[in-house]
PDB file of C-alpha atoms in Angstrom:
ATOM      1  CA  MET A  29     -21.203  71.778  57.173  1.00 44.00           C
ATOM      2  CA  ALA A  30     -23.790  74.019  58.824  1.00 40.00           C
ATOM      3  CA  ALA A  31     -23.293  74.985  62.482  1.00 39.00           C
ATOM      4  CA  GLU A  32     -26.536  73.215  63.411  1.00 39.00           C
ATOM      5  CA  ASP A  33     -25.368  69.982  61.745  1.00 37.00           C
ATOM      6  CA  SER A  34     -22.024  70.217  63.531  1.00 42.00           C
ATOM      7  CA  LEU A  35     -23.778  70.560  66.890  1.00 40.00           C
ATOM      8  CA  VAL A  36     -25.957  67.525  66.161  1.00 38.00           C
ATOM      9  CA  ILE A  37     -22.925  65.419  65.178  1.00 51.00           C
ATOM     10  CA  GLY A  38     -21.079  66.607  68.284  1.00 69.00           C
ATOM     11  CA  ALA A  39     -23.985  65.657  70.535  1.00 85.00           C
ATOM     12  CA  GLU A  40     -24.282  62.224  68.903  1.00 87.00           C
ATOM     13  CA  LEU A  41     -20.560  61.612  69.312  1.00 88.00           C
ATOM     14  CA  ASP A  42     -20.733  62.692  72.955  1.00 92.00           C
ATOM     15  CA  GLU A  43     -23.550  60.213  73.514  1.00 92.00           C
ATOM     16  CA  ARG A  44     -21.692  57.365  71.806  1.00 90.00           C
ATOM     17  CA  LEU A  45     -18.472  58.047  73.697  1.00 93.00           C
ATOM     18  CA  LEU A  46     -20.281  58.309  77.019  1.00 95.00           C
ATOM     19  CA  SER A  47     -22.102  55.061  76.281  1.00 94.00           C
ATOM     20  CA  SER A  48     -18.755  53.273  75.760  1.00 94.00           C
ATOM     21  CA  ILE A  49     -17.319  54.688  78.977  1.00 96.00           C
ATOM     22  CA  LYS A  50     -20.467  53.666  80.866  1.00 97.00           C
ATOM     23  CA  GLU A  51     -19.986  50.094  79.656  1.00 96.00           C
ATOM     24  CA  TYR A  52     -16.456  50.167  81.125  1.00 97.00           C
ATOM     25  CA  ARG A  53     -17.451  52.148  84.209  1.00 97.00           C
ATOM     26  CA  TYR A  54     -16.184  49.566  86.727  1.00 98.00           C
ATOM     27  CA  VAL A  55     -12.793  49.068  85.054  1.00 97.00           C
ATOM     28  CA  GLY A  56     -12.021  52.215  83.066  1.00 97.00           C
ATOM     29  CA  ILE A  57     -11.102  52.411  79.400  1.00 96.00           C
ATOM     30  CA  SER A  58      -7.968  53.719  77.709  1.00 95.00           C
ATOM     31  CA  THR A  59      -7.914  56.296  74.932  1.00 92.00           C
ATOM     32  CA  ASP A  60      -6.448  53.674  72.583  1.00 91.00           C
ATOM     33  CA  LEU A  61      -9.316  51.255  73.231  1.00 92.00           C
ATOM     34  CA  LEU A  62     -11.834  54.042  72.674  1.00 90.00           C
ATOM     35  CA  LYS A  63     -10.109  54.842  69.394  1.00 88.00           C
ATOM     36  CA  ASP A  64     -10.511  51.211  68.355  1.00 87.00           C
ATOM     37  CA  HIS A  65     -14.221  51.416  69.131  1.00 81.00           C
ATOM     38  CA  PHE A  66     -14.583  54.443  66.873  1.00 77.00           C
ATOM     39  CA  GLY A  67     -12.451  53.205  64.008  1.00 75.00           C
ATOM     40  CA  LEU A  68      -9.670  55.713  64.573  1.00 72.00           C
ATOM     41  CA  LYS A  69      -6.903  53.102  64.386  1.00 62.00           C
ATOM     42  CA  LYS A  70      -8.089  51.478  61.156  1.00 58.00           C
ATOM     43  CA  GLU A  71      -6.433  51.863  57.773  1.00 48.00           C
ATOM     44  CA  TYR A  72      -9.696  52.844  56.102  1.00 43.00           C
ATOM     45  CA  GLU A  73     -11.674  56.072  56.587  1.00 47.00           C
ATOM     46  CA  PRO A  74     -12.692  56.284  60.267  1.00 53.00           C
ATOM     47  CA  TYR A  75     -16.229  56.780  61.510  1.00 55.00           C
ATOM     48  CA  THR A  76     -15.222  60.105  62.982  1.00 69.00           C
ATOM     49  CA  THR A  77     -12.098  62.264  62.912  1.00 80.00           C
ATOM     50  CA  LEU A  78      -9.461  62.337  65.618  1.00 83.00           C
ATOM     51  CA  GLU A  79     -10.133  66.041  66.167  1.00 86.00           C
ATOM     52  CA  GLU A  80     -13.847  65.416  66.723  1.00 87.00           C
ATOM     53  CA  PHE A  81     -13.010  62.523  69.042  1.00 89.00           C
ATOM     54  CA  LYS A  82     -10.667  64.645  71.185  1.00 90.00           C
ATOM     55  CA  ARG A  83     -13.140  67.526  71.243  1.00 91.00           C
ATOM     56  CA  SER A  84     -15.915  65.245  72.435  1.00 93.00           C
ATOM     57  CA  LEU A  85     -13.782  63.721  75.202  1.00 94.00           C
ATOM     58  CA  GLN A  86     -12.851  67.201  76.399  1.00 95.00           C
ATOM     59  CA  HIS A  87     -16.489  68.291  76.368  1.00 95.00           C
ATOM     60  CA  LEU A  88     -17.561  65.260  78.405  1.00 97.00           C
ATOM     61  CA  GLN A  89     -14.767  65.943  80.882  1.00 97.00           C
ATOM     62  CA  ASP A  90     -15.583  69.654  81.174  1.00 97.00           C
ATOM     63  CA  SER A  91     -19.248  68.835  81.812  1.00 97.00           C
ATOM     64  CA  ASP A  92     -18.361  66.418  84.666  1.00 96.00           C
ATOM     65  CA  ASN A  93     -19.544  63.291  82.876  1.00 97.00           C
ATOM     66  CA  ILE A  94     -16.127  61.614  82.831  1.00 97.00           C
ATOM     67  CA  ILE A  95     -12.730  61.959  84.488  1.00 96.00           C
ATOM     68  CA  GLN A  96      -9.263  60.823  83.452  1.00 96.00           C
ATOM     69  CA  ILE A  97      -6.903  59.132  85.899  1.00 96.00           C
ATOM     70  CA  GLY A  98      -3.598  57.971  84.484  1.00 95.00           C
ATOM     71  CA  THR A  99      -4.263  56.363  81.114  1.00 95.00           C
ATOM     72  CA  ARG A 100      -7.924  55.523  81.768  1.00 96.00           C
ATOM     73  CA  TRP A 101     -11.197  57.327  81.278  1.00 97.00           C
ATOM     74  CA  LEU A 102     -13.737  56.741  84.038  1.00 97.00           C
ATOM     75  CA  LEU A 103     -17.362  57.642  84.542  1.00 96.00           C
ATOM     76  CA  HIS A 104     -17.656  60.545  86.974  1.00 95.00           C
ATOM     77  CA  PRO A 105     -18.402  59.107  90.465  1.00 92.00           C
ATOM     78  CA  ASP A 106     -21.536  61.244  90.828  1.00 92.00           C
ATOM     79  CA  LEU A 107     -23.171  59.468  87.864  1.00 95.00           C
ATOM     80  CA  PHE A 108     -23.017  55.901  89.154  1.00 95.00           C
ATOM     81  CA  ARG A 109     -26.317  56.082  91.024  1.00 92.00           C
ATOM     82  CA  VAL A 110     -28.233  57.026  87.877  1.00 94.00           C
ATOM     83  CA  THR A 111     -26.378  54.795  85.391  1.00 96.00           C
ATOM     84  CA  LYS A 112     -27.951  51.469  84.467  1.00 94.00           C
ATOM     85  CA  GLY A 113     -27.272  48.774  81.922  1.00 94.00           C
ATOM     86  CA  HIS A 114     -24.513  46.322  81.078  1.00 95.00           C
ATOM     87  CA  ALA A 115     -21.020  46.939  82.465  1.00 97.00           C
ATOM     88  CA  ILE A 116     -17.731  45.073  82.087  1.00 96.00           C
ATOM     89  CA  ALA A 117     -17.050  43.264  85.370  1.00 96.00           C
ATOM     90  CA  PRO A 118     -14.008  44.336  87.407  1.00 97.00           C
ATOM     91  CA  GLU A 119     -11.317  41.864  88.432  1.00 96.00           C
ATOM     92  CA  PHE A 120      -8.575  41.939  91.055  1.00 97.00           C
ATOM     93  CA  GLN A 121      -5.052  42.507  89.746  1.00 96.00           C
ATOM     94  CA  TRP A 122      -1.672  41.375  91.100  1.00 95.00           C
ATOM     95  CA  PHE A 123      -0.821  44.847  92.395  1.00 96.00           C
ATOM     96  CA  ASP A 124      -4.122  44.885  94.308  1.00 97.00           C
ATOM     97  CA  VAL A 125      -2.929  41.858  96.240  1.00 96.00           C
ATOM     98  CA  LEU A 126       0.514  43.326  96.908  1.00 95.00           C
ATOM     99  CA  ILE A 127      -0.955  46.604  98.121  1.00 97.00           C
ATOM    100  CA  LEU A 128      -3.414  44.780 100.392  1.00 97.00           C
ATOM    101  CA  TYR A 129      -0.535  42.698 101.760  1.00 95.00           C
ATOM    102  CA  ILE A 130       1.404  45.866 102.597  1.00 95.00           C
ATOM    103  CA  ILE A 131      -1.597  47.611 104.146  1.00 95.00           C
ATOM    104  CA  CYS A 132      -2.276  44.555 106.327  1.00 93.00           C
ATOM    105  CA  HIS A 133       1.272  44.723 107.674  1.00 86.00           C
ATOM    106  CA  SER A 134       0.724  48.397 108.529  1.00 76.00           C
ATOM    107  CA  ARG A 135      -2.401  47.799 110.617  1.00 60.00           C
ATOM    108  CA  THR A 136      -0.917  49.361 113.769  1.00 61.00           C
ATOM    109  CA  ALA A 137      -0.041  52.512 111.795  1.00 76.00           C
ATOM    110  CA  PRO A 138      -2.249  53.139 108.721  1.00 91.00           C
ATOM    111  CA  ALA A 139      -0.299  52.950 105.472  1.00 93.00           C
ATOM    112  CA  THR A 140       0.430  56.106 103.510  1.00 93.00           C
ATOM    113  CA  LEU A 141       0.867  56.285  99.740  1.00 93.00           C
ATOM    114  CA  GLU A 142       4.596  56.666 100.385  1.00 92.00           C
ATOM    115  CA  ALA A 143       4.752  53.449 102.416  1.00 92.00           C
ATOM    116  CA  ILE A 144       2.759  51.562  99.795  1.00 94.00           C
ATOM    117  CA  ALA A 145       4.948  52.824  96.935  1.00 93.00           C
ATOM    118  CA  ILE A 146       8.207  52.045  98.755  1.00 91.00           C
ATOM    119  CA  ASN A 147       7.225  48.534  99.772  1.00 91.00           C
ATOM    120  CA  VAL A 148       5.716  47.532  96.435  1.00 92.00           C
ATOM    121  CA  GLU A 149       8.880  48.641  94.650  1.00 90.00           C
ATOM    122  CA  PHE A 150      10.952  46.694  97.186  1.00 89.00           C
ATOM    123  CA  ILE A 151       8.998  43.491  96.426  1.00 88.00           C
ATOM    124  CA  GLU A 152       8.495  43.953  92.672  1.00 89.00           C
ATOM    125  CA  ARG A 153      11.689  45.865  91.807  1.00 88.00           C
ATOM    126  CA  ALA A 154       9.528  48.213  89.756  1.00 87.00           C
ATOM    127  CA  PRO A 155       7.567  51.371  90.638  1.00 89.00           C
ATOM    128  CA  LEU A 156       3.793  51.563  90.713  1.00 93.00           C
ATOM    129  CA  THR A 157       2.023  53.605  88.060  1.00 94.00           C
ATOM    130  CA  LEU A 158      -0.868  55.909  88.847  1.00 96.00           C
ATOM    131  CA  ASP A 159      -3.158  53.373  87.130  1.00 96.00           C
ATOM    132  CA  ASP A 160      -1.862  50.631  89.443  1.00 96.00           C
ATOM    133  CA  MET A 161      -2.265  52.618  92.661  1.00 97.00           C
ATOM    134  CA  HIS A 162      -5.583  54.260  91.876  1.00 97.00           C
ATOM    135  CA  GLY A 163      -7.128  51.065  90.506  1.00 97.00           C
ATOM    136  CA  ALA A 164      -5.936  48.874  93.363  1.00 98.00           C
ATOM    137  CA  LEU A 165      -7.068  51.160  96.171  1.00 98.00           C
ATOM    138  CA  ASN A 166     -10.497  51.584  94.609  1.00 97.00           C
ATOM    139  CA  ARG A 167     -11.005  47.873  93.992  1.00 98.00           C
ATOM    140  CA  LEU A 168      -9.899  46.996  97.534  1.00 98.00           C
ATOM    141  CA  PHE A 169     -12.135  49.709  98.980  1.00 98.00           C
ATOM    142  CA  ALA A 170     -15.115  48.561  96.891  1.00 97.00           C
ATOM    143  CA  ALA A 171     -14.582  44.988  98.148  1.00 97.00           C
ATOM    144  CA  HIS A 172     -14.480  46.208 101.781  1.00 96.00           C
ATOM    145  CA  LEU A 173     -10.925  44.948 102.240  1.00 97.00           C
ATOM    146  CA  ILE A 174      -9.469  48.326 103.238  1.00 97.00           C
ATOM    147  CA  LYS A 175     -10.623  51.465 105.035  1.00 95.00           C
ATOM    148  CA  LYS A 176      -9.513  55.004 104.313  1.00 94.00           C
ATOM    149  CA  ARG A 177      -9.021  57.956 106.627  1.00 90.00           C
ATOM    150  CA  LYS A 178      -7.206  61.158 105.634  1.00 85.00           C
ATOM    151  CA  GLN A 179      -5.352  59.513 102.735  1.00 84.00           C
ATOM    152  CA  LYS A 180      -4.139  56.696 104.957  1.00 93.00           C
ATOM    153  CA  TYR A 181      -5.234  53.096 104.582  1.00 96.00           C
ATOM    154  CA  SER A 182      -5.869  50.276 107.024  1.00 95.00           C
ATOM    155  CA  PRO A 183      -7.115  46.706 106.472  1.00 95.00           C
ATOM    156  CA  SER A 184     -10.579  45.440 107.318  1.00 95.00           C
ATOM    157  CA  ASP A 185     -10.980  42.570 109.766  1.00 95.00           C
ATOM    158  CA  LYS A 186     -11.764  40.301 106.820  1.00 95.00           C
ATOM    159  CA  ALA A 187      -8.484  41.221 105.115  1.00 95.00           C
ATOM    160  CA  ILE A 188      -6.491  40.505 108.271  1.00 94.00           C
ATOM    161  CA  GLU A 189      -8.090  37.064 108.616  1.00 95.00           C
ATOM    162  CA  MET A 190      -7.381  36.306 104.952  1.00 95.00           C
ATOM    163  CA  LEU A 191      -3.708  37.215 105.388  1.00 94.00           C
ATOM    164  CA  LYS A 192      -3.440  34.986 108.463  1.00 94.00           C
ATOM    165  CA  LYS A 193      -4.749  32.081 106.415  1.00 94.00           C
ATOM    166  CA  ALA A 194      -2.384  32.931 103.531  1.00 94.00           C
ATOM    167  CA  LYS A 195       0.605  32.876 105.876  1.00 93.00           C
ATOM    168  CA  ALA A 196      -0.490  29.538 107.335  1.00 93.00           C
ATOM    169  CA  ASP A 197      -0.747  28.096 103.818  1.00 90.00           C
ATOM    170  CA  SER A 198       2.689  29.326 102.653  1.00 91.00           C
ATOM    171  CA  GLY A 199       6.266  29.766 103.770  1.00 84.00           C
ATOM    172  CA  SER A 200       8.074  32.848 105.017  1.00 85.00           C
ATOM    173  CA  ASP A 201       8.789  34.308 101.578  1.00 88.00           C
ATOM    174  CA  LEU A 202       6.881  37.557 100.998  1.00 87.00           C
ATOM    175  CA  ARG A 203       5.930  36.769  97.412  1.00 89.00           C
ATOM    176  CA  ASP A 204       4.757  33.267  98.345  1.00 93.00           C
ATOM    177  CA  GLN A 205       2.530  34.757 101.040  1.00 93.00           C
ATOM    178  CA  ALA A 206       1.161  37.316  98.589  1.00 93.00           C
ATOM    179  CA  LYS A 207       0.470  34.605  95.999  1.00 94.00           C
ATOM    180  CA  SER A 208      -1.357  32.575  98.630  1.00 95.00           C
ATOM    181  CA  LEU A 209      -3.401  35.665  99.505  1.00 96.00           C
ATOM    182  CA  GLN A 210      -4.239  36.072  95.810  1.00 96.00           C
ATOM    183  CA  LEU A 211      -5.551  32.501  95.635  1.00 96.00           C
ATOM    184  CA  ILE A 212      -7.760  33.101  98.661  1.00 96.00           C
ATOM    185  CA  ILE A 213      -9.150  36.377  97.282  1.00 96.00           C
ATOM    186  CA  ASN A 214      -9.950  34.756  93.918  1.00 94.00           C
ATOM    187  CA  CYS A 215     -11.383  31.536  95.346  1.00 93.00           C
ATOM    188  CA  PRO A 216     -14.801  31.038  93.647  1.00 89.00           C
ATOM    189  CA  CYS A 217     -16.431  29.591  96.756  1.00 87.00           C
ATOM    190  CA  CYS A 218     -14.956  31.537  99.680  1.00 84.00           C
ATOM    191  CA  GLY A 219     -13.141  34.433  98.056  1.00 91.00           C
ATOM    192  CA  VAL A 220     -14.133  38.069  97.656  1.00 95.00           C
ATOM    193  CA  LYS A 221     -16.873  39.107  95.246  1.00 91.00           C
ATOM    194  CA  LEU A 222     -15.955  42.270  93.365  1.00 95.00           C
ATOM    195  CA  LYS A 223     -19.180  43.386  91.708  1.00 92.00           C
ATOM    196  CA  ARG A 224     -18.686  47.086  91.088  1.00 95.00           C
ATOM    197  CA  VAL A 225     -16.072  49.824  91.511  1.00 97.00           C
ATOM    198  CA  THR A 226     -17.324  53.403  91.767  1.00 95.00           C
ATOM    199  CA  TRP A 227     -13.974  55.222  92.153  1.00 95.00           C
ATOM    200  CA  ARG A 228     -14.535  56.853  95.551  1.00 92.00           C
ATOM    201  CA  ILE A 229     -10.806  57.087  96.304  1.00 95.00           C
ATOM    202  CA  ASN A 230      -8.926  59.758  94.407  1.00 93.00           C
ATOM    203  CA  VAL A 231      -5.191  59.489  93.792  1.00 94.00           C
ATOM    204  CA  THR A 232      -3.524  62.150  91.651  1.00 93.00           C
ATOM    205  CA  GLU A 233      -0.352  62.282  89.587  1.00 93.00           C
ATOM    206  CA  VAL A 234       0.965  64.928  92.001  1.00 94.00           C
ATOM    207  CA  GLU A 235       0.476  62.584  94.968  1.00 93.00           C
ATOM    208  CA  MET A 236       2.219  59.741  93.167  1.00 92.00           C
ATOM    209  CA  LYS A 237       5.205  61.951  92.338  1.00 91.00           C
ATOM    210  CA  ALA A 238       5.324  63.135  95.956  1.00 91.00           C
ATOM    211  CA  ALA A 239       5.341  59.515  97.157  1.00 88.00           C
ATOM    212  CA  TYR A 240       8.397  58.695  95.067  1.00 85.00           C
ATOM    213  CA  GLN A 241      10.139  61.970  95.893  1.00 83.00           C
ATOM    214  CA  PHE A 242       9.694  61.040  99.556  1.00 64.00           C
ATOM    215  CA  GLN A 243      11.313  57.708  98.779  1.00 60.00           C
ATOM    216  CA  ASP A 244      14.243  59.357  97.012  1.00 57.00           C
ATOM    217  CA  ASN A 245      14.881  61.561 100.060  1.00 55.00           C
ATOM    218  CA  LEU A 246      15.161  58.643 102.468  1.00 51.00           C
TER     219      LEU A 246
END
């Protein structure tokens, strides 16, 4: 294949990959799902090779079109203002609710990543992943349920009022209160509308490891 043809194919693949990531810009998309889109997990001859696929992803990342957080590829935050067209709608997840619950209880002292990680593991008996933490904080921030200052998080007035109602509607059990909060957030008439997530909060693998190392040292 001539060098010129290779460049054309590379540019076309970049465009197709970026188009897929733009469609998932509010939720993120895993490498495995991208592979499905491009036929790389089929038994028959794929549309493109795995090497070309990886090379294109790296090129898009190096040129600040996309970023990778945890297992997901995301559109670079700087591109949201100029990106139009259909996008998969975001939805609140269970860990979003748990993290909001914990942040609401830390309103007199803004919650750190360490406090969030420790308390979620206490309730769930399982550690948060980077995908869980990064996704939850960004969805809650996009919905104006939390505020951020110097990597510490506090609840909005709306979140505090929602938790008060959740407690009034449930017993003293933490999980019951969190489940009640989830019902309120997802209520179609009076809940929270989550229209778009533009990934303005950055959480790194290093910060997640530090949060759990802090926990281990307690």
